[in-house]
Coordinates of C-alpha atoms in Angstrom, one line a residue:
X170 CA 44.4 99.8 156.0
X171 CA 42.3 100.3 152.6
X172 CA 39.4 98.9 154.0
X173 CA 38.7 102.0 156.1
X174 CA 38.1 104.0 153.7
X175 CA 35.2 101.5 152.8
X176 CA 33.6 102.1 156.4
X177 CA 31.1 104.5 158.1
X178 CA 31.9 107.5 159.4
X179 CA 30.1 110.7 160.9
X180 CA 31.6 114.0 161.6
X181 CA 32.3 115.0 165.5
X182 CA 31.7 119.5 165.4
X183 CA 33.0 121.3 168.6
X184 CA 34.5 124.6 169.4
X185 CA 37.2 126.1 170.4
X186 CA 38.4 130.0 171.1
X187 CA 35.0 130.6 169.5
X188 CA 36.4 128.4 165.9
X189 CA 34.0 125.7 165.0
X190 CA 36.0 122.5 164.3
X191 CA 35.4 119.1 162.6
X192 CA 36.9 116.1 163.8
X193 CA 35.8 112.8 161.6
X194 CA 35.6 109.6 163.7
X195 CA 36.0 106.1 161.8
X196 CA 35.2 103.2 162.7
X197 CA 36.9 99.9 160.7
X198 CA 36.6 96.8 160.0
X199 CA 37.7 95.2 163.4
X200 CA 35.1 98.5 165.5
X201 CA 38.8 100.3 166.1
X202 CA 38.0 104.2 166.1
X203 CA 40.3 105.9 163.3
X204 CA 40.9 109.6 162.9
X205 CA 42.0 111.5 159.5
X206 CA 45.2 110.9 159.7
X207 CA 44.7 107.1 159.8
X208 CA 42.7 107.8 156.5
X209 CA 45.2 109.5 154.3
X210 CA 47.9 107.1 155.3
X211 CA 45.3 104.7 153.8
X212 CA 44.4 106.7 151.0
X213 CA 48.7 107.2 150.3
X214 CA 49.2 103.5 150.4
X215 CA 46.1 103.0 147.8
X216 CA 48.0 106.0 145.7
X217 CA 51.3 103.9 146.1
X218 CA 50.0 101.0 144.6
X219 CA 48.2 102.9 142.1
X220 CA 51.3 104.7 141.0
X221 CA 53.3 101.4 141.0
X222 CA 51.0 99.9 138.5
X223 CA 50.4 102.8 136.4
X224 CA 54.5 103.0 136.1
X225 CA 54.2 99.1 135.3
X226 CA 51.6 99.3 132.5
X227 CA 53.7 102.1 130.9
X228 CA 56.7 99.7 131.0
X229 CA 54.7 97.3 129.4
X230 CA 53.0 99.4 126.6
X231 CA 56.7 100.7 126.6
X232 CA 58.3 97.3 125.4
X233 CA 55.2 96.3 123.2
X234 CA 55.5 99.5 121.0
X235 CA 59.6 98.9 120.6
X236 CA 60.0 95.2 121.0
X237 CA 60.9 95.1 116.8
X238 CA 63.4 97.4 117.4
X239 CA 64.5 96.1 120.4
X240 CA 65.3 92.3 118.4
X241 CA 66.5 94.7 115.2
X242 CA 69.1 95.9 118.0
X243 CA 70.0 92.9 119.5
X244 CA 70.7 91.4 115.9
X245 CA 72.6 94.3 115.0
X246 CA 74.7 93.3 118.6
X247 CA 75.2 90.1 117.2
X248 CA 76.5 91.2 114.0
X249 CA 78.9 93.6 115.4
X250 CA 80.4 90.7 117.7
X251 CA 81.0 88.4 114.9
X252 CA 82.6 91.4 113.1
X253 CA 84.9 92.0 116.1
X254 CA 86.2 88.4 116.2
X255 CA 86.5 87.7 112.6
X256 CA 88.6 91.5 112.5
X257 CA 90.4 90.2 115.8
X258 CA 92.9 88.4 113.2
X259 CA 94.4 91.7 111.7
X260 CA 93.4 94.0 115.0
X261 CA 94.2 91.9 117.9
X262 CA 97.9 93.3 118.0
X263 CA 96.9 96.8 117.5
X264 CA 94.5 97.0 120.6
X265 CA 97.0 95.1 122.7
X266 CA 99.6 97.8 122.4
X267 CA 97.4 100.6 122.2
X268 CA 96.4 99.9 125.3
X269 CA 99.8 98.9 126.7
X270 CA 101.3 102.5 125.5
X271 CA 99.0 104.3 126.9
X272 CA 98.8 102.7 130.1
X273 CA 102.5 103.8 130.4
X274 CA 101.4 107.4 128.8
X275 CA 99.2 107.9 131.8
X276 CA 101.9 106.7 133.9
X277 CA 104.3 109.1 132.8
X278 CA 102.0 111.8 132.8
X279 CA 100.8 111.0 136.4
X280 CA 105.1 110.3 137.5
X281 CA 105.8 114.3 135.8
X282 CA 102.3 115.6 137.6
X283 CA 103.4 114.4 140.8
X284 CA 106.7 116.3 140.4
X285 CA 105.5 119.7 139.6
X286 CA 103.0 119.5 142.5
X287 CA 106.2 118.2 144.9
X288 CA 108.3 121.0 143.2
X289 CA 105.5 123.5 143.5
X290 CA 105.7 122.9 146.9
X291 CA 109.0 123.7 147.6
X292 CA 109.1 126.9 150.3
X293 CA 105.8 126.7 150.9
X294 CA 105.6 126.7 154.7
X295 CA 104.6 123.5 156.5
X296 CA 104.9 121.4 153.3
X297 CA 108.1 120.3 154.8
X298 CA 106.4 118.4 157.1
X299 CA 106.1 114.7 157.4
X300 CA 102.9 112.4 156.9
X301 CA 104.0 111.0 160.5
X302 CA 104.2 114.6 162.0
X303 CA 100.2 115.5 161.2
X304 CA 98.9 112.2 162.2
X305 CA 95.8 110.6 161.0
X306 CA 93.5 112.9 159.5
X307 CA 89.9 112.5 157.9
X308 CA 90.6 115.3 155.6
X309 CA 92.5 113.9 152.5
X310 CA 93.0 117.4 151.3
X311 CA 95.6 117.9 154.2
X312 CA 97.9 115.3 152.9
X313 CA 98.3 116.7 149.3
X314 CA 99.6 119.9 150.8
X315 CA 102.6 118.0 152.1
X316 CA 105.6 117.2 149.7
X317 CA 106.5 113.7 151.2
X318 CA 103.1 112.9 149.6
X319 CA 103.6 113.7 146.1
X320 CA 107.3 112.1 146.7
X321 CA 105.5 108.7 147.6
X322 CA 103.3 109.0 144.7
X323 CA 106.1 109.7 142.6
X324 CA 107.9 106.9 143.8
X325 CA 105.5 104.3 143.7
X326 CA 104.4 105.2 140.1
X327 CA 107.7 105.4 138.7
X328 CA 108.0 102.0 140.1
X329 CA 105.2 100.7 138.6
X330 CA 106.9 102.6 135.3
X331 CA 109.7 100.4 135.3
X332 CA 108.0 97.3 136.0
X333 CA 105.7 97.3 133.1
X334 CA 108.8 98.2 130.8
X335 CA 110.9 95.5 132.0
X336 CA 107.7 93.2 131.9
X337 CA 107.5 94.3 128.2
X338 CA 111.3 93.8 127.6
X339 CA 111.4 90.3 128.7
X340 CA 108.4 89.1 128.1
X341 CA 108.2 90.7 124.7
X342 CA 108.2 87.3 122.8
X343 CA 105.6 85.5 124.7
X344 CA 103.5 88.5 124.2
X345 CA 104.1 87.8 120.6
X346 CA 103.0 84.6 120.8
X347 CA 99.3 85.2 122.6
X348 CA 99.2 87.9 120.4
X349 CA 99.6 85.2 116.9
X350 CA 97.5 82.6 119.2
X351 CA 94.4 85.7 119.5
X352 CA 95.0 86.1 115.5
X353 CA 94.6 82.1 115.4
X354 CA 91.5 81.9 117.1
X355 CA 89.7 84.2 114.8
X356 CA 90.9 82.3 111.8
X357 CA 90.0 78.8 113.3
X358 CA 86.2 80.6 114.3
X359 CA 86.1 81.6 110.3
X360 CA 86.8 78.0 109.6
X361 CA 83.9 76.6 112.2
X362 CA 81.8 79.7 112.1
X363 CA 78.6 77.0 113.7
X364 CA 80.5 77.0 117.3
X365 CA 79.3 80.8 117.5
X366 CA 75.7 79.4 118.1
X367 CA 76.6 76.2 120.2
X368 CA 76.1 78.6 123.3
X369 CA 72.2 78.4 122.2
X370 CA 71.9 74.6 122.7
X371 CA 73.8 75.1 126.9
X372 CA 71.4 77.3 127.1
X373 CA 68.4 75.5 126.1
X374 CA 69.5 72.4 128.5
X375 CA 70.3 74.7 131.2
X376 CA 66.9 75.8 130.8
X377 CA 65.7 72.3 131.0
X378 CA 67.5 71.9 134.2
X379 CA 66.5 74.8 136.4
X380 CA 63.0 74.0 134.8
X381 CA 63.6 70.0 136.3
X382 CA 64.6 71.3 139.4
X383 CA 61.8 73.9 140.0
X384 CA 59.1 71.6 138.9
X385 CA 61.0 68.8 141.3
X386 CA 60.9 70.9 144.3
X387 CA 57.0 72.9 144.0
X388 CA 56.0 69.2 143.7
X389 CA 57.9 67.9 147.0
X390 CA 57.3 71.2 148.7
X391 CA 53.5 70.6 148.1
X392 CA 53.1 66.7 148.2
X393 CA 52.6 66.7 152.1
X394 CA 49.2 66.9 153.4
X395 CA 47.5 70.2 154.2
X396 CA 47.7 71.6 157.7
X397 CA 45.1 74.0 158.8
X398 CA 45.8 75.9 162.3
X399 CA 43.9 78.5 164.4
X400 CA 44.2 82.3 163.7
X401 CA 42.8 84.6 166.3
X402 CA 41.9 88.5 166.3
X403 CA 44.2 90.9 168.0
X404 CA 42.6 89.5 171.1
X405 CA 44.9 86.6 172.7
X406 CA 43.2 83.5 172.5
X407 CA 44.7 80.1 174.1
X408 CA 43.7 78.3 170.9
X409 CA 45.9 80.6 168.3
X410 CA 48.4 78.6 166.2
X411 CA 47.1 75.1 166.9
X412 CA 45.9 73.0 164.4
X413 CA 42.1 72.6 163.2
X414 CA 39.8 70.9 160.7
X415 CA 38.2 73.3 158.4
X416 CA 34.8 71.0 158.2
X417 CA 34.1 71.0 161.9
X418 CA 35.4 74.2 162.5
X419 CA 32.1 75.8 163.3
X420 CA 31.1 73.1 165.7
X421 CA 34.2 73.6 167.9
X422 CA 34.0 75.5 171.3
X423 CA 37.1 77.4 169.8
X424 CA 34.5 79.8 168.1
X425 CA 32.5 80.4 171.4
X426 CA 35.7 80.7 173.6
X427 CA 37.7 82.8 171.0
X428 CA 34.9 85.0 169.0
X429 CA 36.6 86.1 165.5
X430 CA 38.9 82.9 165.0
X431 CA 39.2 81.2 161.8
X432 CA 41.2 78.1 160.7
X433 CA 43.0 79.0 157.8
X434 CA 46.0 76.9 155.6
X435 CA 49.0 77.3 157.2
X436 CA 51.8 75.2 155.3
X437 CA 51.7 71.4 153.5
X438 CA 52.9 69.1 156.0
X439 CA 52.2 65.6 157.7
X440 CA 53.5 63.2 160.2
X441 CA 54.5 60.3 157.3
X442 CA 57.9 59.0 156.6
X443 CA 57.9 60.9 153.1
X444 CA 57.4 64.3 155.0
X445 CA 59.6 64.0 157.8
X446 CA 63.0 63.4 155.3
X447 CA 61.5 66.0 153.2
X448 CA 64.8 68.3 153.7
X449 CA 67.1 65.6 152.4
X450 CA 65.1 64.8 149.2
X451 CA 65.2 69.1 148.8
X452 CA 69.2 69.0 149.9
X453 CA 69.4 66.1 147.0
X454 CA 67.3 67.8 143.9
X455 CA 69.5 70.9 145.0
X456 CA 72.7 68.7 144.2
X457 CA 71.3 66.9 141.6
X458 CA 70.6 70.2 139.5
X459 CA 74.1 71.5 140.6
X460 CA 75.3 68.5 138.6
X461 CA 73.3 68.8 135.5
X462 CA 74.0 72.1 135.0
X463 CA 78.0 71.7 134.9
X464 CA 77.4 68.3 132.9
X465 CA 75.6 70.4 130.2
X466 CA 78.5 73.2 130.8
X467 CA 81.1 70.8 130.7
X468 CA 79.3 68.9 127.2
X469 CA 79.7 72.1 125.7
X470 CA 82.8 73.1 126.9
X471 CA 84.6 69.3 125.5
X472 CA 82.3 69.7 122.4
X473 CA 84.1 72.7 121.1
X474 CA 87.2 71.9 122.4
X475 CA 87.2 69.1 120.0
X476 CA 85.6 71.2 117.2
X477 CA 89.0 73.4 117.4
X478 CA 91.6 71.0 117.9
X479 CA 90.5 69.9 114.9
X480 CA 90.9 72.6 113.6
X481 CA 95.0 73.0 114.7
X482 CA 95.7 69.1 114.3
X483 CA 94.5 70.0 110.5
X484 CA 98.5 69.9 108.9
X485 CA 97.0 71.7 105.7
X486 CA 94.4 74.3 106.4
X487 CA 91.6 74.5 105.4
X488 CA 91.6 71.3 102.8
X489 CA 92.3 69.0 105.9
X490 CA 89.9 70.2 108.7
X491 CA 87.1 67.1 108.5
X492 CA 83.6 68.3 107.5
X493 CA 80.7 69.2 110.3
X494 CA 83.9 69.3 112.9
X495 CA 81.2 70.8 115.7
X496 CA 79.1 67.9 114.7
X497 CA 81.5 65.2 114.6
X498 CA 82.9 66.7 118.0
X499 CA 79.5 66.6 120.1
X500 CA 79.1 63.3 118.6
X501 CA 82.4 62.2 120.3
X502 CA 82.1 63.7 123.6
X503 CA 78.4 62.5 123.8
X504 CA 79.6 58.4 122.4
X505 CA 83.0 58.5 124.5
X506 CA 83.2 60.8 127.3
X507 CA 79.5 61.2 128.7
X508 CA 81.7 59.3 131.9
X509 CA 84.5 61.7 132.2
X510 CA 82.4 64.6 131.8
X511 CA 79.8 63.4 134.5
X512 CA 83.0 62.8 136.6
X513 CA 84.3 66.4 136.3
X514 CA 81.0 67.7 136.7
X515 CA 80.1 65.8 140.1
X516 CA 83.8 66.7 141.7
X517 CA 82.1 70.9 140.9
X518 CA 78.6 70.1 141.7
X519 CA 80.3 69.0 145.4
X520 CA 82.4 71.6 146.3
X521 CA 79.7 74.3 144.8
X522 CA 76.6 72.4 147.4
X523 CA 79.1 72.9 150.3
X524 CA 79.5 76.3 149.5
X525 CA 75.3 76.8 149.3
X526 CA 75.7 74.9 153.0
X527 CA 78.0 77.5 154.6
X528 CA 76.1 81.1 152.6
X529 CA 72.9 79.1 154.1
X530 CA 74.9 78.5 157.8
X531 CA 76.7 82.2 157.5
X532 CA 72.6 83.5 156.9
X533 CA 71.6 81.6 160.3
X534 CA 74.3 82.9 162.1
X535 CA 74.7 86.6 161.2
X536 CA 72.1 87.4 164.7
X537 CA 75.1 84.9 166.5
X538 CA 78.0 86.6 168.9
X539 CA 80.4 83.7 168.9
X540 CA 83.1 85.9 167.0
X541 CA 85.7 82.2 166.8
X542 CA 82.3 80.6 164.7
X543 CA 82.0 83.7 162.5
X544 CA 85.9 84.0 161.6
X545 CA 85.7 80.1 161.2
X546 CA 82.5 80.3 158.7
X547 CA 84.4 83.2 156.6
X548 CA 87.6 81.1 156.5
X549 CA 85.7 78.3 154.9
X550 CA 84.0 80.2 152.7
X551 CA 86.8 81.9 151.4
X552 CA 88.7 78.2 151.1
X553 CA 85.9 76.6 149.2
X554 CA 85.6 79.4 146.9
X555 CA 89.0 79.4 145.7
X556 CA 88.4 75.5 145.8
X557 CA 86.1 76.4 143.0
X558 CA 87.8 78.2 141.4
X559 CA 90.6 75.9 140.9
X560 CA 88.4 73.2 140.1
X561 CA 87.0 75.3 137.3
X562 CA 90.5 75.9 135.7
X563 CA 91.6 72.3 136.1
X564 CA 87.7 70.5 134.4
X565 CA 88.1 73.4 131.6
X566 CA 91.7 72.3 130.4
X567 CA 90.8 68.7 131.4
X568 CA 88.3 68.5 128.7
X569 CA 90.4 70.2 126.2
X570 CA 93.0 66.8 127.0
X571 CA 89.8 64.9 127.2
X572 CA 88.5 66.1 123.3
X573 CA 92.0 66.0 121.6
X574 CA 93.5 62.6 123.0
X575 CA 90.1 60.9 124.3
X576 CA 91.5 59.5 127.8
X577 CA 89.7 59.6 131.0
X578 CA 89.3 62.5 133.1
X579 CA 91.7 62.2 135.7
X580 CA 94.5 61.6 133.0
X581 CA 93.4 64.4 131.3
X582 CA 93.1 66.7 134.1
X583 CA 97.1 65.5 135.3
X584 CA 98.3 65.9 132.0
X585 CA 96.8 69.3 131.3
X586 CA 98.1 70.6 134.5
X587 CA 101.1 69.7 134.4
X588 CA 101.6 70.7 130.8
X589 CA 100.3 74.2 132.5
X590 CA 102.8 74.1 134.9
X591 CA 105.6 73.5 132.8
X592 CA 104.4 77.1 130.7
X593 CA 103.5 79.2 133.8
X594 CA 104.6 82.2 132.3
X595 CA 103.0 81.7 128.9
X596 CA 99.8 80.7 130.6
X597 CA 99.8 84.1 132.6
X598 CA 100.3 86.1 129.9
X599 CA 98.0 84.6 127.4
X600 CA 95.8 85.0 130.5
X601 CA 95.6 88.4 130.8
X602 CA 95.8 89.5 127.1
X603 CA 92.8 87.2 126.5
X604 CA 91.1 88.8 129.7
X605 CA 91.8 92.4 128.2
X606 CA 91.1 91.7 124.6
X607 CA 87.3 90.0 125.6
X608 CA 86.6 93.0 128.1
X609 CA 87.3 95.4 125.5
X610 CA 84.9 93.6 122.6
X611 CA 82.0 93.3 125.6
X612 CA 82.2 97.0 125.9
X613 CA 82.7 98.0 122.5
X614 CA 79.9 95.9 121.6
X615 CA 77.8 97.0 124.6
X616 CA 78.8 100.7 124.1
X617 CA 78.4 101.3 120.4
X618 CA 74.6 99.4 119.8
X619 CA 73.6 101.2 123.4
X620 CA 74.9 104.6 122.1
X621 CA 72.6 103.9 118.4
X622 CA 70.3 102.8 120.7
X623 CA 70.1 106.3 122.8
X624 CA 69.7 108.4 119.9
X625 CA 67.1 106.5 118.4
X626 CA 64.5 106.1 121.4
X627 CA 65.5 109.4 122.1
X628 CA 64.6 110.4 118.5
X629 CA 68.3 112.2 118.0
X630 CA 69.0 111.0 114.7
X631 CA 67.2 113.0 111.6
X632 CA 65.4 111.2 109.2
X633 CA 65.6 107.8 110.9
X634 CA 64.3 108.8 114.3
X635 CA 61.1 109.4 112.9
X636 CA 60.4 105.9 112.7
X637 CA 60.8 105.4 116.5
X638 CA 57.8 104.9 118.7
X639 CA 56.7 107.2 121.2
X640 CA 57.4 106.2 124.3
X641 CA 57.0 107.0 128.1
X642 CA 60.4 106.0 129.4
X643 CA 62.9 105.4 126.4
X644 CA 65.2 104.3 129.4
X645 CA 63.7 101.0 129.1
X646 CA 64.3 99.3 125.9
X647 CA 67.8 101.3 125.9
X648 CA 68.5 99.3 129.1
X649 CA 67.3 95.9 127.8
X650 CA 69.4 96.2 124.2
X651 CA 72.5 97.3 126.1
X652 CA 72.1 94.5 129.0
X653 CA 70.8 92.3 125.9
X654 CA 74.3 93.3 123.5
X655 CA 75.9 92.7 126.7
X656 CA 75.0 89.4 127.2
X657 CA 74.9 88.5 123.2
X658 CA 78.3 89.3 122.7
X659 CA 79.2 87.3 125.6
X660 CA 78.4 84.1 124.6
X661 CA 79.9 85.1 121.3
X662 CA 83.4 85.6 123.2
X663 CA 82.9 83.2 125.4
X664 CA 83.3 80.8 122.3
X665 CA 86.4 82.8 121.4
X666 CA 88.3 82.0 125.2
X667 CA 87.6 78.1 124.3
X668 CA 88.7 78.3 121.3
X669 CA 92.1 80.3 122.1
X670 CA 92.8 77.8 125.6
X671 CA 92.2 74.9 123.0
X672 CA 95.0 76.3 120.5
X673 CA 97.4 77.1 123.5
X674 CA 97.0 73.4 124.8
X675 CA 97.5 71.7 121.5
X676 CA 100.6 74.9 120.6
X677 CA 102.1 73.4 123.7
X678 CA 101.7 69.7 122.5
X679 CA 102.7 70.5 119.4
X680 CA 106.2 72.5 120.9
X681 CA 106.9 69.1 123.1
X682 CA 105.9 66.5 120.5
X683 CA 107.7 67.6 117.5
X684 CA 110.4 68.6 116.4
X685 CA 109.7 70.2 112.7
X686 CA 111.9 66.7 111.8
X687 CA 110.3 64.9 108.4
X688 CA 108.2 62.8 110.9
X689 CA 107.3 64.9 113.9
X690 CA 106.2 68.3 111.9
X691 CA 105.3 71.1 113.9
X692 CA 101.5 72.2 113.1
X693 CA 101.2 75.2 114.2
X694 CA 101.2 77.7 111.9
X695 CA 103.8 80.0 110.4
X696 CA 103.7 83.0 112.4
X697 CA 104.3 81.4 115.5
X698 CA 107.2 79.3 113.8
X699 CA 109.0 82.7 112.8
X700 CA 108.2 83.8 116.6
X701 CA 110.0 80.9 117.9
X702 CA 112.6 80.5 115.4
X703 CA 111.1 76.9 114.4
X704 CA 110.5 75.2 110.7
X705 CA 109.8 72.1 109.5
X706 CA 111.9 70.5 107.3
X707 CA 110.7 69.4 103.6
X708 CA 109.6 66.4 102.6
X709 CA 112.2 65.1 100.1
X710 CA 110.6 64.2 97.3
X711 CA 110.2 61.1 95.9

């Protein structure tokens, strides 16, 4: 469409009811006749496109005048994350039932609010009517002028009153207890302060992997030999989309039966053995990098498993936690368990390339009206991602088994689940006061760099503001440091969860292998010996 504006065109005068009018008539490219309004859709796609690149150079001049305090930001991210886990020690409890008292707060207020609506409407005519008497309605509105609604509300939240008080009532102690273990884990990442930057070095091989795999595929994508076929005009030609030889082209009747063709590239392809199993070698670097990715997740995953367990099995803290423990632990899992880890990794790889196989058959199917085939597809899909899930849980704790007592994978991966089976309820609540604890660091770490972040690009702060360049869109470094202090103090917490599931493993060792006797101490510390009502006995001297 831009080239007509690059064509010749001469104005066609008339008139009519005694006005004079000017009609301009274009020809293009291809001798089609265009009128004005076929120009300024041309000229509005041309001002698209200019628009879209002038919005893209300000983007760019936009992160090359703040990218210093952009990285100033992101350190300052980093620095508040560290500062949230080392605090996590003396604040861990505080947040947890902050947040649990005013969860029931809100449901209190929310049990009385429905009341005084319900007793509000008492007389009112029609409120006496039922939900089942109105019927279905589309307006919501409807249903809040009825007093059996505010009665169900009522209801259901005073239900859900009770049932977080008797939760806390009877589950008080293990609460306790992942409570002491969150206080644990910021001690033990004081003690081995290098496992905050371990994340770095997954990252780096997980960069070497998708870089493997891209390479890997552009090569065998483009390794075939070049096929060149026949593209016609808008005129049908019997020749269009067969194959051709750009050299003797020209000498071909093709141009004198189809004036306008051309043979142009079309794809890389071939009729040799290589080319014709090309989808299974693509289908097999696809699997491969599936598996090298989870081996360098799983490597990291055993390598600070062992750094922390370390760190527990330590009976006098800190004089007898070994020296480099993150070193000495990725020495380990690379000298010992390079097998077990592979094995873990290739069980995940599998299940994760069947699920690729059913989102890629779901994709060919959605045009489909075989409704048994589309329920089918989504059942599997559903199965296989729970399947992954599971398989995630089990690998994770198996390579916590795998780092502390060094046996193979499967062993590992039966012990550790049954040892999690046997603590279901401690696992669920240290679950979901881990879960709560990390969300809450992500956004206060997010939320307070993004907020210093707003009033400095948007030059809100006196005196330091001044220093801020001027920019077109402040929206976009503010988006990159919160998305950036996002993702920072992720891998920071991320850290934190394996080092809190390694402490609950070897806490649950430690409660079924000793005894606190002379000869079986218990190692765990003394917090969670007072929770439990556990000691170990002195030594007798000698």
């Amino acid at each position: 469409m831009i080239r007509i504006l690059f064509c010749r065109g001469f104005p066609d005068f008339s008139t009519r009811n005694g006005v004079l009018m000017v009609q301009i008539k274009i020809k293009d490219g291809d001798d089609q006749m265009r009128n004005v309004t076929d120009l300024r859709e041309a000229a509005n796609g041309i001002n698209n496109v200019l628009d879209a690149r002038s919005v893209g150079m300000k983007i760019f001049e936009d992160f090359a005048s703040s990218w210093y305090w952009i990285l100033i930001a992101l350190f300052i991210a980093m620095v508040v994350s560290l500062l949230f886990l080392i605090l996590l020690r003396f604040t861990a409890g505080v947040f947890f039932w902050i947040f649990i008292f005013g969860v029931i707060g809100v449901v209190g207020y929310g049990i009385w609010r429905c009341f005084y609506e319900y007793y509000s409407l008492k007389g009112v005519p029609g409120a006496n009517l039922t939900i089942y008497d109105i019927g279905l309605q589309t307006d919501f509105r409807v249903y809040l002028e009825l007093q059996q609604t505010w009665l169900v509300f009522m209801i259901i939240l005073c239900i859900v009153e009770v049932i977080i008080i008797l939760m806390l009532i009877f589950l008080r102690n293990r609460i306790r207890i992942a409570i002491a273990l969150l206080k644990e884990g910021s001690r033990a990442i004081g003690y081995v302060m290098s496992s905050l930057f371990y994340p770095i070095i997954t990252f780096l091989l997980i960069a070497i992997c998708i870089s493997y795999w891209a390479v890997t595929a552009v090569f065998m994508a483009t390794s075939g030999e070049a096929v060149y076929k026949v593209m016609g005009n808008k005129t049908f030609c019997n020749y269009t989309g067969s194959t051709c030889i750009p050299e003797t082209f020209n000498t071909t009747n093709i141009i004198k039966t189809c004036p306008g063709t051309k043979c142009t590239f079309a794809f890389y392809g071939g009729e040799s053995f290589y080319y014709q199993y090309i989808l299974i070698f693509q289908l097999s670097n696809l699997f491969v990098f599936l598996w090298l990715v989870n081996f360098s997740i799983a490597l990291g995953q055993c390598t600070l498993a062992g750094a922390f367990a370390s760190y527990y099995w330590a009976f006098k803290k800190p004089a007898d936690i070994p020296a480099c423990p993150l070193f000495s632990s990725f020495g380990r899992a690379v000298r010992y368990h390079t097998g077990s880890l592979a094995l873990g990794s290739l069980i995940l790889a599998l299940v994760q390339f069947i699920r690729i196989v059913l989102e890629y058959l779901d994709h060919k199917l959605k045009a489909a009206q075989n409704s048994f085939a589309k329920f089918l597809l989504c059942c599997l899909k559903c199965c296989f991602w729970c399947l992954e899930k599971f398989i995630k849980f089990i690998n994770r704790n198996a390579y916590i088994m795998i780092a502390i007592y060094g046996k193979n994978f499967c062993t590992s991966a039966r012990d550790a689940f049954f040892l999690l089976m046997r603590n279901i309820v401690r696992v669920a609540v240290l679950d979901k006061v881990t879960d709560f604890l990390l969300f809450l660091g992500k956004l206060l770490v997010a939320g307070s760099v993004g907020v210093l972040a707003f009033f400095f690009f948007s030059r809100r702060i006196p005196g330091i503001s001044s220093e801020a360049p001027n920019l077109n869109y402040y929206w976009v470094p503010l988006l990159t440091v919160i998305v950036g202090s996002y993702l920072i103090a992720h891998g920071f917490f991320s850290v934190y969860a394996m080092c809190v599931d390694t402490l609950f493993l070897c806490f649950l060792e430690d409660l079924e292998r000793h005894d606190g006797s002379a000869e079986k101490p218990f190692y765990m510390n003394k917090s969670l010996m007072k929770i439990l009502n556990k000691h170990n006995t002195p030594v007798p001297a000698q």
